[in-house]
């Protein structure tokens, strides 16, 4: 037990170190997200030309899509230092004041999970973003006074997996918002081959395509699966990753042919078996698989929607006919899906934004 925990902790550290090693350092090395890259490049280079700090940048998108990587690239492209903090680390306005007041001119401040920042800090941030000023409150109650303090002009890069949770006034203060979407298999293939090169993994093109296809549209997962496939090839074969070998390894790690992992399948199975295909509310669905609502909503759902297996409707989550087929189940008689059929990728058509509960 102890040993198992040690191993997984080590694995985690190893994963993080490799994550860092595989991070592209320049915008040109950042694969995919064509539009985001081009827009961002314009924002950065026009600011450089004018000798000004660029507008604040908001990066929104699911876990592992490259938000932290882009934040680091932004600082590198600007030739400025990067300060990293996160929403949960800022519990009080004072925590934020401490960071802001020690920024150097032009520094890039990366605020990860910005939607989880404490409310009072948020208000301090508005002023800082707009006027490069903070009001430090001294004293309490009626005698409290706010002392304005100038801070160095900086560029805020905020990242969030849940742009919808950001208050309007905060969202409005970003001059540029990049929405990061799932990557196409072809883009992930490029990432897999690039990472294989950096890690010295021998992998043939068909195998790279297989790993890419099963990576849930997510670079971090592509890199992780590549390492698991490499492990398998080293122990069970001569180290060369072929397609058959990749398939065997991915099956072993419970990543199915569509790239669904255990959580994806658990959510889908619950939706089908326990709730007859829905509609069911997000929180009910999450409880039934023993997960936080946020995890189901941010991690599992977007991919299931993307794959055309699940739809979000005004009445709740609904399985598509493809979901029944994917798990090899027959819909009970009388269960008529509320729409004709959903081709993969059209799930968002049914996204009514709300849910039943
Ligand atoms: N566009 C990309 N091109 C190449 N590798 C990428 C790209 N985006 C992400 N990665 C890889 O995926 C990993 C996870 O990216 P990260 O920026 O940490 O995601 P996020 O912060 O959105 O969770 C990084 O280690 C990086 O190597
Ligand atoms: Mg990150």
CSV table of C-alpha atoms and ligand atoms in Angstrom, one decimal:
chain,number,residue,atom,x,y,z
A,1,UNK,CA,0.0,0.0,0.0
A,2,UNK,CA,2.7,2.4,1.2
A,3,UNK,CA,4.9,1.4,-1.7
A,4,UNK,CA,2.1,1.8,-4.2
A,5,UNK,CA,1.5,5.4,-2.9
A,6,UNK,CA,5.2,6.1,-3.2
A,7,UNK,CA,5.3,4.8,-6.7
A,8,UNK,CA,2.3,6.9,-7.8
A,9,UNK,CA,3.7,10.0,-6.1
A,10,UNK,CA,7.0,9.5,-7.9
A,11,UNK,CA,5.1,8.9,-11.1
A,12,UNK,CA,3.3,12.2,-10.6
A,13,UNK,CA,6.5,14.1,-10.1
A,14,UNK,CA,8.0,12.4,-13.1
A,15,UNK,CA,4.9,13.3,-15.1
A,16,UNK,CA,5.2,16.9,-14.1
A,17,UNK,CA,8.9,17.1,-14.9
A,18,UNK,CA,8.2,15.6,-18.3
A,19,UNK,CA,5.3,17.9,-18.9
A,20,UNK,CA,7.7,20.8,-18.3
A,21,UNK,CA,10.3,19.3,-20.6
A,22,UNK,CA,7.8,18.8,-23.4
A,23,UNK,CA,6.4,22.4,-23.2
A,24,UNK,CA,6.9,24.3,-26.4
A,25,UNK,CA,8.9,27.5,-25.6
A,26,UNK,CA,7.9,29.7,-28.6
A,27,UNK,CA,4.7,30.5,-30.3
A,28,UNK,CA,6.0,28.9,-33.5
A,29,UNK,CA,6.4,25.6,-31.7
A,30,UNK,CA,2.9,25.7,-30.3
A,31,UNK,CA,1.0,23.2,-32.4
A,32,UNK,CA,-2.6,23.8,-33.5
A,33,UNK,CA,-5.0,26.5,-32.2
A,34,UNK,CA,-4.2,28.3,-35.4
A,35,UNK,CA,-6.5,31.2,-34.8
A,36,UNK,CA,-5.5,31.8,-31.2
A,37,UNK,CA,-1.9,31.7,-32.2
A,38,UNK,CA,-2.3,34.3,-34.9
A,39,UNK,CA,-4.5,36.6,-32.8
A,40,UNK,CA,-2.1,36.4,-29.9
A,41,UNK,CA,0.9,36.9,-32.1
A,42,UNK,CA,-0.7,40.2,-33.3
A,43,UNK,CA,-1.5,41.3,-29.8
A,44,UNK,CA,2.1,40.7,-28.6
A,45,UNK,CA,3.9,42.0,-31.5
A,46,UNK,CA,2.0,45.2,-31.8
A,47,UNK,CA,2.6,45.9,-28.2
A,48,UNK,CA,6.3,45.2,-28.6
A,49,UNK,CA,6.4,47.6,-31.6
A,50,UNK,CA,4.7,50.4,-29.6
A,51,UNK,CA,6.9,49.7,-26.6
A,52,UNK,CA,3.8,49.2,-24.4
A,53,UNK,CA,2.7,46.4,-22.2
A,54,UNK,CA,0.1,44.3,-24.1
A,55,UNK,CA,-3.5,44.1,-23.1
A,56,UNK,CA,-4.5,41.6,-20.4
A,57,UNK,CA,-5.1,38.1,-21.9
A,58,UNK,CA,-7.7,35.6,-20.7
A,59,UNK,CA,-7.1,31.9,-21.7
A,60,UNK,CA,-10.2,29.7,-21.4
A,61,UNK,CA,-10.4,26.0,-22.1
A,62,UNK,CA,-10.4,22.6,-20.6
A,63,UNK,CA,-7.5,21.0,-18.6
A,64,UNK,CA,-4.4,20.1,-20.6
A,65,UNK,CA,-5.2,22.2,-23.7
A,66,UNK,CA,-2.1,24.4,-23.3
A,67,UNK,CA,-3.1,27.4,-21.1
A,68,UNK,CA,-0.1,27.3,-18.8
A,69,UNK,CA,2.1,26.7,-21.9
A,70,UNK,CA,0.7,29.7,-23.6
A,71,UNK,CA,1.2,31.9,-20.5
A,72,UNK,CA,4.9,30.9,-20.5
A,73,UNK,CA,5.2,31.5,-24.2
A,74,UNK,CA,3.6,35.0,-23.8
A,75,UNK,CA,6.3,36.0,-21.2
A,76,UNK,CA,9.0,34.5,-23.4
A,77,UNK,CA,7.9,36.3,-26.6
A,78,UNK,CA,7.8,39.6,-24.7
A,79,UNK,CA,11.1,38.9,-23.1
A,80,UNK,CA,9.7,39.6,-19.7
A,81,UNK,CA,9.7,37.7,-16.4
A,82,UNK,CA,6.8,35.5,-15.5
A,83,UNK,CA,5.2,35.5,-12.0
A,84,UNK,CA,2.9,32.5,-11.4
A,85,UNK,CA,0.1,32.3,-8.9
A,86,UNK,CA,-3.4,30.9,-8.8
A,87,UNK,CA,-7.0,31.7,-7.7
A,88,UNK,CA,-7.0,29.3,-4.8
A,89,UNK,CA,-3.8,30.7,-3.5
A,90,UNK,CA,-5.4,34.2,-3.2
A,91,UNK,CA,-7.6,33.9,-0.2
A,92,UNK,CA,-7.6,37.5,0.8
A,93,UNK,CA,-7.2,40.8,-0.9
A,94,UNK,CA,-3.9,41.2,1.0
A,95,UNK,CA,-2.5,38.1,-0.8
A,96,UNK,CA,-3.1,39.8,-4.1
A,97,UNK,CA,-1.7,43.1,-3.0
A,98,UNK,CA,1.5,41.4,-2.0
A,99,UNK,CA,1.9,40.0,-5.4
A,100,UNK,CA,0.9,43.1,-7.3
A,101,UNK,CA,3.0,45.5,-5.4
A,102,UNK,CA,6.2,43.5,-6.1
A,103,UNK,CA,5.8,43.2,-9.8
A,104,UNK,CA,8.5,44.7,-12.0
A,105,UNK,CA,7.7,46.9,-15.0
A,106,UNK,CA,6.2,44.8,-17.8
A,107,UNK,CA,6.2,41.6,-15.9
A,108,UNK,CA,3.7,39.0,-16.9
A,109,UNK,CA,1.5,37.8,-14.1
A,110,UNK,CA,-0.1,34.4,-14.7
A,111,UNK,CA,-3.2,33.8,-12.6
A,112,UNK,CA,-4.3,30.2,-13.0
A,113,UNK,CA,-7.8,29.1,-12.1
A,114,UNK,CA,-8.7,32.8,-11.9
A,115,UNK,CA,-12.4,31.9,-11.4
A,116,UNK,CA,-11.5,30.6,-7.9
A,117,UNK,CA,-10.1,33.8,-6.6
A,118,UNK,CA,-11.7,35.3,-3.4
A,119,UNK,CA,-14.3,38.0,-4.1
A,120,UNK,CA,-12.5,41.0,-2.3
A,121,UNK,CA,-9.3,40.2,-4.2
A,122,UNK,CA,-11.3,40.3,-7.5
A,123,UNK,CA,-12.3,43.9,-6.8
A,124,UNK,CA,-8.7,44.8,-6.1
A,125,UNK,CA,-7.8,43.2,-9.4
A,126,UNK,CA,-10.2,45.3,-11.4
A,127,UNK,CA,-8.5,48.5,-10.3
A,128,UNK,CA,-5.0,47.0,-10.8
A,129,UNK,CA,-5.9,45.9,-14.3
A,130,UNK,CA,-7.4,49.2,-15.3
A,131,UNK,CA,-5.3,51.8,-13.6
A,132,UNK,CA,-2.2,49.9,-12.3
A,133,UNK,CA,-3.2,50.9,-8.8
A,134,UNK,CA,-4.3,49.2,-5.7
A,135,UNK,CA,-6.2,50.6,-2.7
A,136,UNK,CA,-4.6,49.2,0.4
A,137,UNK,CA,-7.2,49.5,3.2
A,138,UNK,CA,-5.7,50.4,6.6
A,139,UNK,CA,-7.7,50.0,9.8
A,140,UNK,CA,-11.2,48.6,10.3
A,141,UNK,CA,-14.8,49.8,10.5
A,142,UNK,CA,-15.7,53.4,10.1
A,143,UNK,CA,-12.1,54.5,10.6
A,144,UNK,CA,-10.7,52.5,7.8
A,145,UNK,CA,-9.0,54.4,5.1
A,146,UNK,CA,-7.9,53.3,1.6
A,147,UNK,CA,-4.4,54.3,0.6
A,148,UNK,CA,-3.9,54.3,-3.1
A,149,UNK,CA,-0.6,52.6,-4.2
A,150,UNK,CA,0.8,52.7,-7.7
A,151,UNK,CA,2.0,49.5,-9.2
A,152,UNK,CA,4.2,48.8,-12.2
A,153,UNK,CA,2.4,48.3,-15.5
A,154,UNK,CA,2.0,44.6,-16.0
A,155,UNK,CA,0.2,42.1,-18.2
A,156,UNK,CA,-2.2,39.8,-16.6
A,157,UNK,CA,-2.7,36.4,-18.1
A,158,UNK,CA,-5.7,34.7,-16.6
A,159,UNK,CA,-6.5,31.1,-17.2
A,160,UNK,CA,-9.8,29.4,-16.5
A,161,UNK,CA,-11.5,26.1,-17.3
A,162,UNK,CA,-14.8,27.9,-16.6
A,163,UNK,CA,-15.1,31.2,-18.4
A,164,UNK,CA,-18.8,31.2,-17.6
A,165,UNK,CA,-18.0,31.6,-13.9
A,166,UNK,CA,-16.1,34.8,-14.3
A,167,UNK,CA,-18.0,37.9,-13.3
A,168,UNK,CA,-18.8,40.2,-16.3
A,169,UNK,CA,-16.7,43.1,-15.0
A,170,UNK,CA,-13.6,40.9,-14.7
A,171,UNK,CA,-14.1,39.4,-18.2
A,172,UNK,CA,-14.6,42.8,-19.6
A,173,UNK,CA,-11.2,44.0,-18.4
A,174,UNK,CA,-9.3,41.5,-20.6
A,175,UNK,CA,-8.4,43.0,-23.9
A,176,UNK,CA,-8.1,39.6,-25.5
A,177,UNK,CA,-9.7,36.3,-24.8
A,178,UNK,CA,-8.5,33.1,-26.3
A,179,UNK,CA,-10.9,30.1,-26.3
A,180,UNK,CA,-8.9,26.9,-26.5
A,181,UNK,CA,-10.8,24.1,-28.0
A,182,UNK,CA,-10.0,20.4,-28.4
A,183,UNK,CA,-7.2,19.6,-30.9
A,184,UNK,CA,-7.8,17.7,-34.1
A,185,UNK,CA,-6.2,14.2,-34.4
A,186,UNK,CA,-3.8,15.5,-37.0
A,187,UNK,CA,-2.5,18.2,-34.6
A,188,UNK,CA,-2.2,15.7,-31.8
A,189,UNK,CA,-0.2,13.5,-34.1
A,190,UNK,CA,2.3,16.3,-34.6
A,191,UNK,CA,2.5,16.7,-30.8
A,192,UNK,CA,3.0,13.0,-30.3
A,193,UNK,CA,5.8,12.8,-32.8
A,194,UNK,CA,7.4,15.9,-31.4
A,195,UNK,CA,7.3,14.6,-27.9
A,196,UNK,CA,8.5,11.2,-29.0
A,197,UNK,CA,11.5,12.9,-30.6
A,198,UNK,CA,12.2,14.8,-27.4
A,199,UNK,CA,11.9,11.7,-25.2
A,200,UNK,CA,13.8,9.4,-27.6
A,201,UNK,CA,10.8,7.2,-28.1
A,202,UNK,CA,10.7,5.2,-31.3
A,203,UNK,CA,7.2,5.2,-32.6
A,204,UNK,CA,5.9,4.5,-36.1
A,205,UNK,CA,3.4,6.8,-37.9
A,206,UNK,CA,0.4,4.5,-37.5
A,207,UNK,CA,1.1,4.2,-33.8
A,208,UNK,CA,1.4,7.9,-33.4
A,209,UNK,CA,-1.9,8.3,-35.2
A,210,UNK,CA,-3.5,5.8,-32.8
A,211,UNK,CA,-2.2,7.5,-29.7
A,212,UNK,CA,-3.3,10.9,-31.1
A,213,UNK,CA,-6.8,9.6,-31.9
A,214,UNK,CA,-7.3,8.2,-28.4
A,215,UNK,CA,-6.1,11.3,-26.6
A,216,UNK,CA,-9.4,13.0,-26.0
A,217,UNK,CA,-8.3,16.0,-28.2
A,218,UNK,CA,-5.9,17.0,-25.4
A,219,UNK,CA,-2.1,17.4,-25.7
A,220,UNK,CA,-1.5,16.6,-22.0
A,221,UNK,CA,-3.2,13.3,-22.5
A,222,UNK,CA,-1.4,12.6,-25.7
A,223,UNK,CA,1.9,13.1,-23.9
A,224,UNK,CA,0.8,10.9,-21.0
A,225,UNK,CA,-0.4,8.1,-23.3
A,226,UNK,CA,2.8,8.2,-25.3
A,227,UNK,CA,4.7,7.5,-22.1
A,228,UNK,CA,2.5,4.6,-21.1
A,229,UNK,CA,2.7,3.1,-24.6
A,230,UNK,CA,6.5,3.5,-24.4
A,231,UNK,CA,6.6,1.7,-21.1
A,232,UNK,CA,4.7,-1.1,-22.6
A,233,UNK,CA,6.9,-1.3,-25.7
A,234,UNK,CA,10.0,-1.4,-23.6
A,235,UNK,CA,8.8,-4.1,-21.3
A,236,UNK,CA,6.8,-6.3,-23.6
A,237,UNK,CA,8.7,-5.7,-26.9
A,238,UNK,CA,11.9,-4.2,-28.2
A,239,UNK,CA,10.9,-0.6,-27.6
A,240,UNK,CA,9.5,0.3,-31.0
A,241,UNK,CA,5.9,1.4,-30.7
A,242,UNK,CA,3.8,-0.1,-33.5
A,243,UNK,CA,0.1,0.3,-33.9
A,244,UNK,CA,-0.8,-3.1,-32.5
A,245,UNK,CA,1.4,-2.5,-29.6
A,246,UNK,CA,-0.1,1.0,-29.0
A,247,UNK,CA,-3.6,-0.5,-29.1
A,248,UNK,CA,-2.7,-3.3,-26.7
A,249,UNK,CA,-1.2,-0.8,-24.3
A,250,UNK,CA,-4.1,1.6,-24.5
A,251,UNK,CA,-6.6,-1.2,-23.9
A,252,UNK,CA,-4.6,-2.2,-20.9
A,253,UNK,CA,-4.8,1.4,-19.6
A,254,UNK,CA,-8.6,1.4,-20.2
A,255,UNK,CA,-8.6,4.0,-22.9
A,256,UNK,CA,-11.1,2.7,-25.5
A,257,UNK,CA,-11.0,3.0,-29.3
A,258,UNK,CA,-12.8,6.3,-29.2
A,259,UNK,CA,-10.4,7.6,-26.5
A,260,UNK,CA,-13.0,7.4,-23.7
A,261,UNK,CA,-11.4,6.8,-20.3
A,262,UNK,CA,-12.8,5.3,-17.2
A,263,UNK,CA,-14.6,8.4,-16.0
A,264,UNK,CA,-16.1,9.1,-19.5
A,265,UNK,CA,-17.5,5.6,-19.6
A,266,UNK,CA,-18.7,5.7,-16.0
A,267,UNK,CA,-20.6,8.9,-16.7
A,268,UNK,CA,-22.1,7.5,-19.9
A,269,UNK,CA,-23.0,4.2,-18.3
A,270,UNK,CA,-24.7,5.9,-15.4
A,271,UNK,CA,-26.6,8.1,-17.8
A,272,UNK,CA,-27.8,5.1,-19.8
A,273,UNK,CA,-28.3,2.4,-17.2
A,274,UNK,CA,-29.4,4.4,-14.2
A,275,UNK,CA,-31.3,7.1,-15.9
A,276,UNK,CA,-32.5,5.4,-19.1
A,277,UNK,CA,-30.6,7.9,-21.2
A,278,UNK,CA,-31.8,11.0,-19.4
A,279,UNK,CA,-32.6,13.8,-19.2
A,280,UNK,CA,-30.9,14.0,-15.8
A,281,UNK,CA,-29.3,16.9,-14.0
A,282,UNK,CA,-25.6,17.4,-13.8
A,283,UNK,CA,-25.4,17.1,-10.0
A,284,UNK,CA,-27.5,13.9,-9.9
A,285,UNK,CA,-25.3,12.4,-12.6
A,286,UNK,CA,-22.1,13.4,-10.8
A,287,UNK,CA,-23.3,11.9,-7.5
A,288,UNK,CA,-24.1,8.6,-9.2
A,289,UNK,CA,-20.5,8.2,-10.3
A,290,UNK,CA,-19.0,9.5,-7.1
A,291,UNK,CA,-17.5,12.6,-8.6
A,292,UNK,CA,-17.7,16.3,-8.0
A,293,UNK,CA,-20.1,18.1,-10.4
A,294,UNK,CA,-17.2,20.3,-11.5
A,295,UNK,CA,-15.1,17.3,-12.5
A,296,UNK,CA,-17.9,15.8,-14.6
A,297,UNK,CA,-18.7,19.2,-16.1
A,298,UNK,CA,-15.2,20.3,-16.9
A,299,UNK,CA,-13.4,17.0,-17.6
A,300,UNK,CA,-15.8,14.4,-18.9
A,301,UNK,CA,-18.7,16.2,-20.5
A,302,UNK,CA,-17.1,18.4,-23.0
A,303,UNK,CA,-15.4,15.5,-24.7
A,304,UNK,CA,-18.6,13.3,-24.6
A,305,UNK,CA,-20.4,16.3,-26.2
A,306,UNK,CA,-17.7,16.7,-28.8
A,307,UNK,CA,-17.9,13.0,-29.6
A,308,UNK,CA,-21.6,13.2,-30.1
A,309,UNK,CA,-22.4,10.9,-27.2
A,310,UNK,CA,-24.0,13.3,-24.8
A,311,UNK,CA,-26.1,16.4,-25.2
A,312,UNK,CA,-26.8,19.2,-22.8
A,313,UNK,CA,-30.5,20.2,-23.1
A,314,UNK,CA,-32.6,22.6,-21.1
A,315,UNK,CA,-34.0,19.6,-19.2
A,316,UNK,CA,-30.7,18.0,-18.4
A,317,UNK,CA,-28.1,15.7,-19.8
A,318,UNK,CA,-29.3,13.3,-22.5
A,319,UNK,CA,-27.5,10.4,-24.2
A,320,UNK,CA,-27.5,10.3,-28.0
A,321,UNK,CA,-28.3,7.1,-29.9
A,322,UNK,CA,-24.5,6.9,-30.5
A,323,UNK,CA,-24.0,6.5,-26.8
A,324,UNK,CA,-26.1,3.4,-26.6
A,325,UNK,CA,-24.3,2.0,-29.6
A,326,UNK,CA,-20.9,2.8,-28.1
A,327,UNK,CA,-21.5,0.9,-24.9
A,328,UNK,CA,-23.2,-1.9,-26.8
A,329,UNK,CA,-26.5,-1.4,-25.1
A,330,UNK,CA,-30.0,-1.3,-26.6
A,331,UNK,CA,-32.2,1.6,-25.6
A,332,UNK,CA,-35.3,0.3,-23.7
A,333,UNK,CA,-38.5,0.3,-25.8
A,334,UNK,CA,-40.3,3.6,-25.5
A,335,UNK,CA,-37.1,5.6,-25.1
A,336,UNK,CA,-37.1,7.9,-28.0
A,337,UNK,CA,-34.3,10.3,-28.1
A,338,UNK,CA,-35.6,13.8,-28.3
A,339,UNK,CA,-33.9,14.5,-31.6
A,340,UNK,CA,-33.3,12.4,-34.7
A,341,UNK,CA,-29.6,11.6,-34.5
A,342,UNK,CA,-26.4,13.2,-33.7
A,343,UNK,CA,-23.4,12.9,-35.8
A,344,UNK,CA,-20.1,13.1,-33.9
A,345,UNK,CA,-19.2,16.7,-33.2
A,346,UNK,CA,-22.7,18.1,-33.5
A,347,UNK,CA,-23.5,17.7,-29.8
A,348,UNK,CA,-23.2,21.4,-29.2
A,349,UNK,CA,-26.2,22.0,-31.4
A,350,UNK,CA,-28.4,20.8,-28.5
A,351,UNK,CA,-26.5,22.8,-25.9
A,352,UNK,CA,-29.2,24.9,-24.3
A,353,UNK,CA,-26.8,26.0,-21.6
A,354,UNK,CA,-29.0,25.0,-18.7
A,355,UNK,CA,-29.9,21.8,-16.9
A,356,UNK,CA,-32.9,20.2,-15.3
A,357,UNK,CA,-32.1,20.4,-11.6
B,1,LIG,N1,-0.2,23.4,-28.6
B,1,LIG,C1,0.6,22.5,-28.0
B,1,LIG,N2,1.6,22.0,-28.7
B,1,LIG,C2,2.5,21.2,-28.1
B,1,LIG,N3,2.3,20.7,-26.8
B,1,LIG,C3,1.3,21.2,-26.1
B,1,LIG,C4,0.4,22.1,-26.6
B,1,LIG,N4,-0.5,22.5,-25.7
B,1,LIG,C5,-0.1,21.8,-24.6
B,1,LIG,N5,0.9,21.0,-24.8
B,1,LIG,C6,1.6,20.0,-23.9
B,1,LIG,O1,0.5,19.6,-23.0
B,1,LIG,C7,0.9,19.7,-21.6
B,1,LIG,C8,-0.2,20.4,-20.9
B,1,LIG,O2,-0.3,21.7,-21.3
B,1,LIG,P1,-0.7,22.9,-20.2
B,1,LIG,O3,-0.2,24.1,-20.8
B,1,LIG,O4,-0.1,22.5,-18.9
B,1,LIG,O5,-2.3,22.8,-20.1
B,1,LIG,P2,-3.3,23.6,-19.2
B,1,LIG,O6,-2.5,24.6,-18.5
B,1,LIG,O7,-4.3,24.1,-20.2
B,1,LIG,O8,-3.9,22.6,-18.3
B,1,LIG,C9,2.2,20.6,-21.7
B,1,LIG,O9,3.2,19.9,-21.0
B,1,LIG,C10,2.6,20.7,-23.1
B,1,LIG,O10,3.8,19.9,-23.3
B,2,LIG,MG1,-2.3,24.8,-16.4
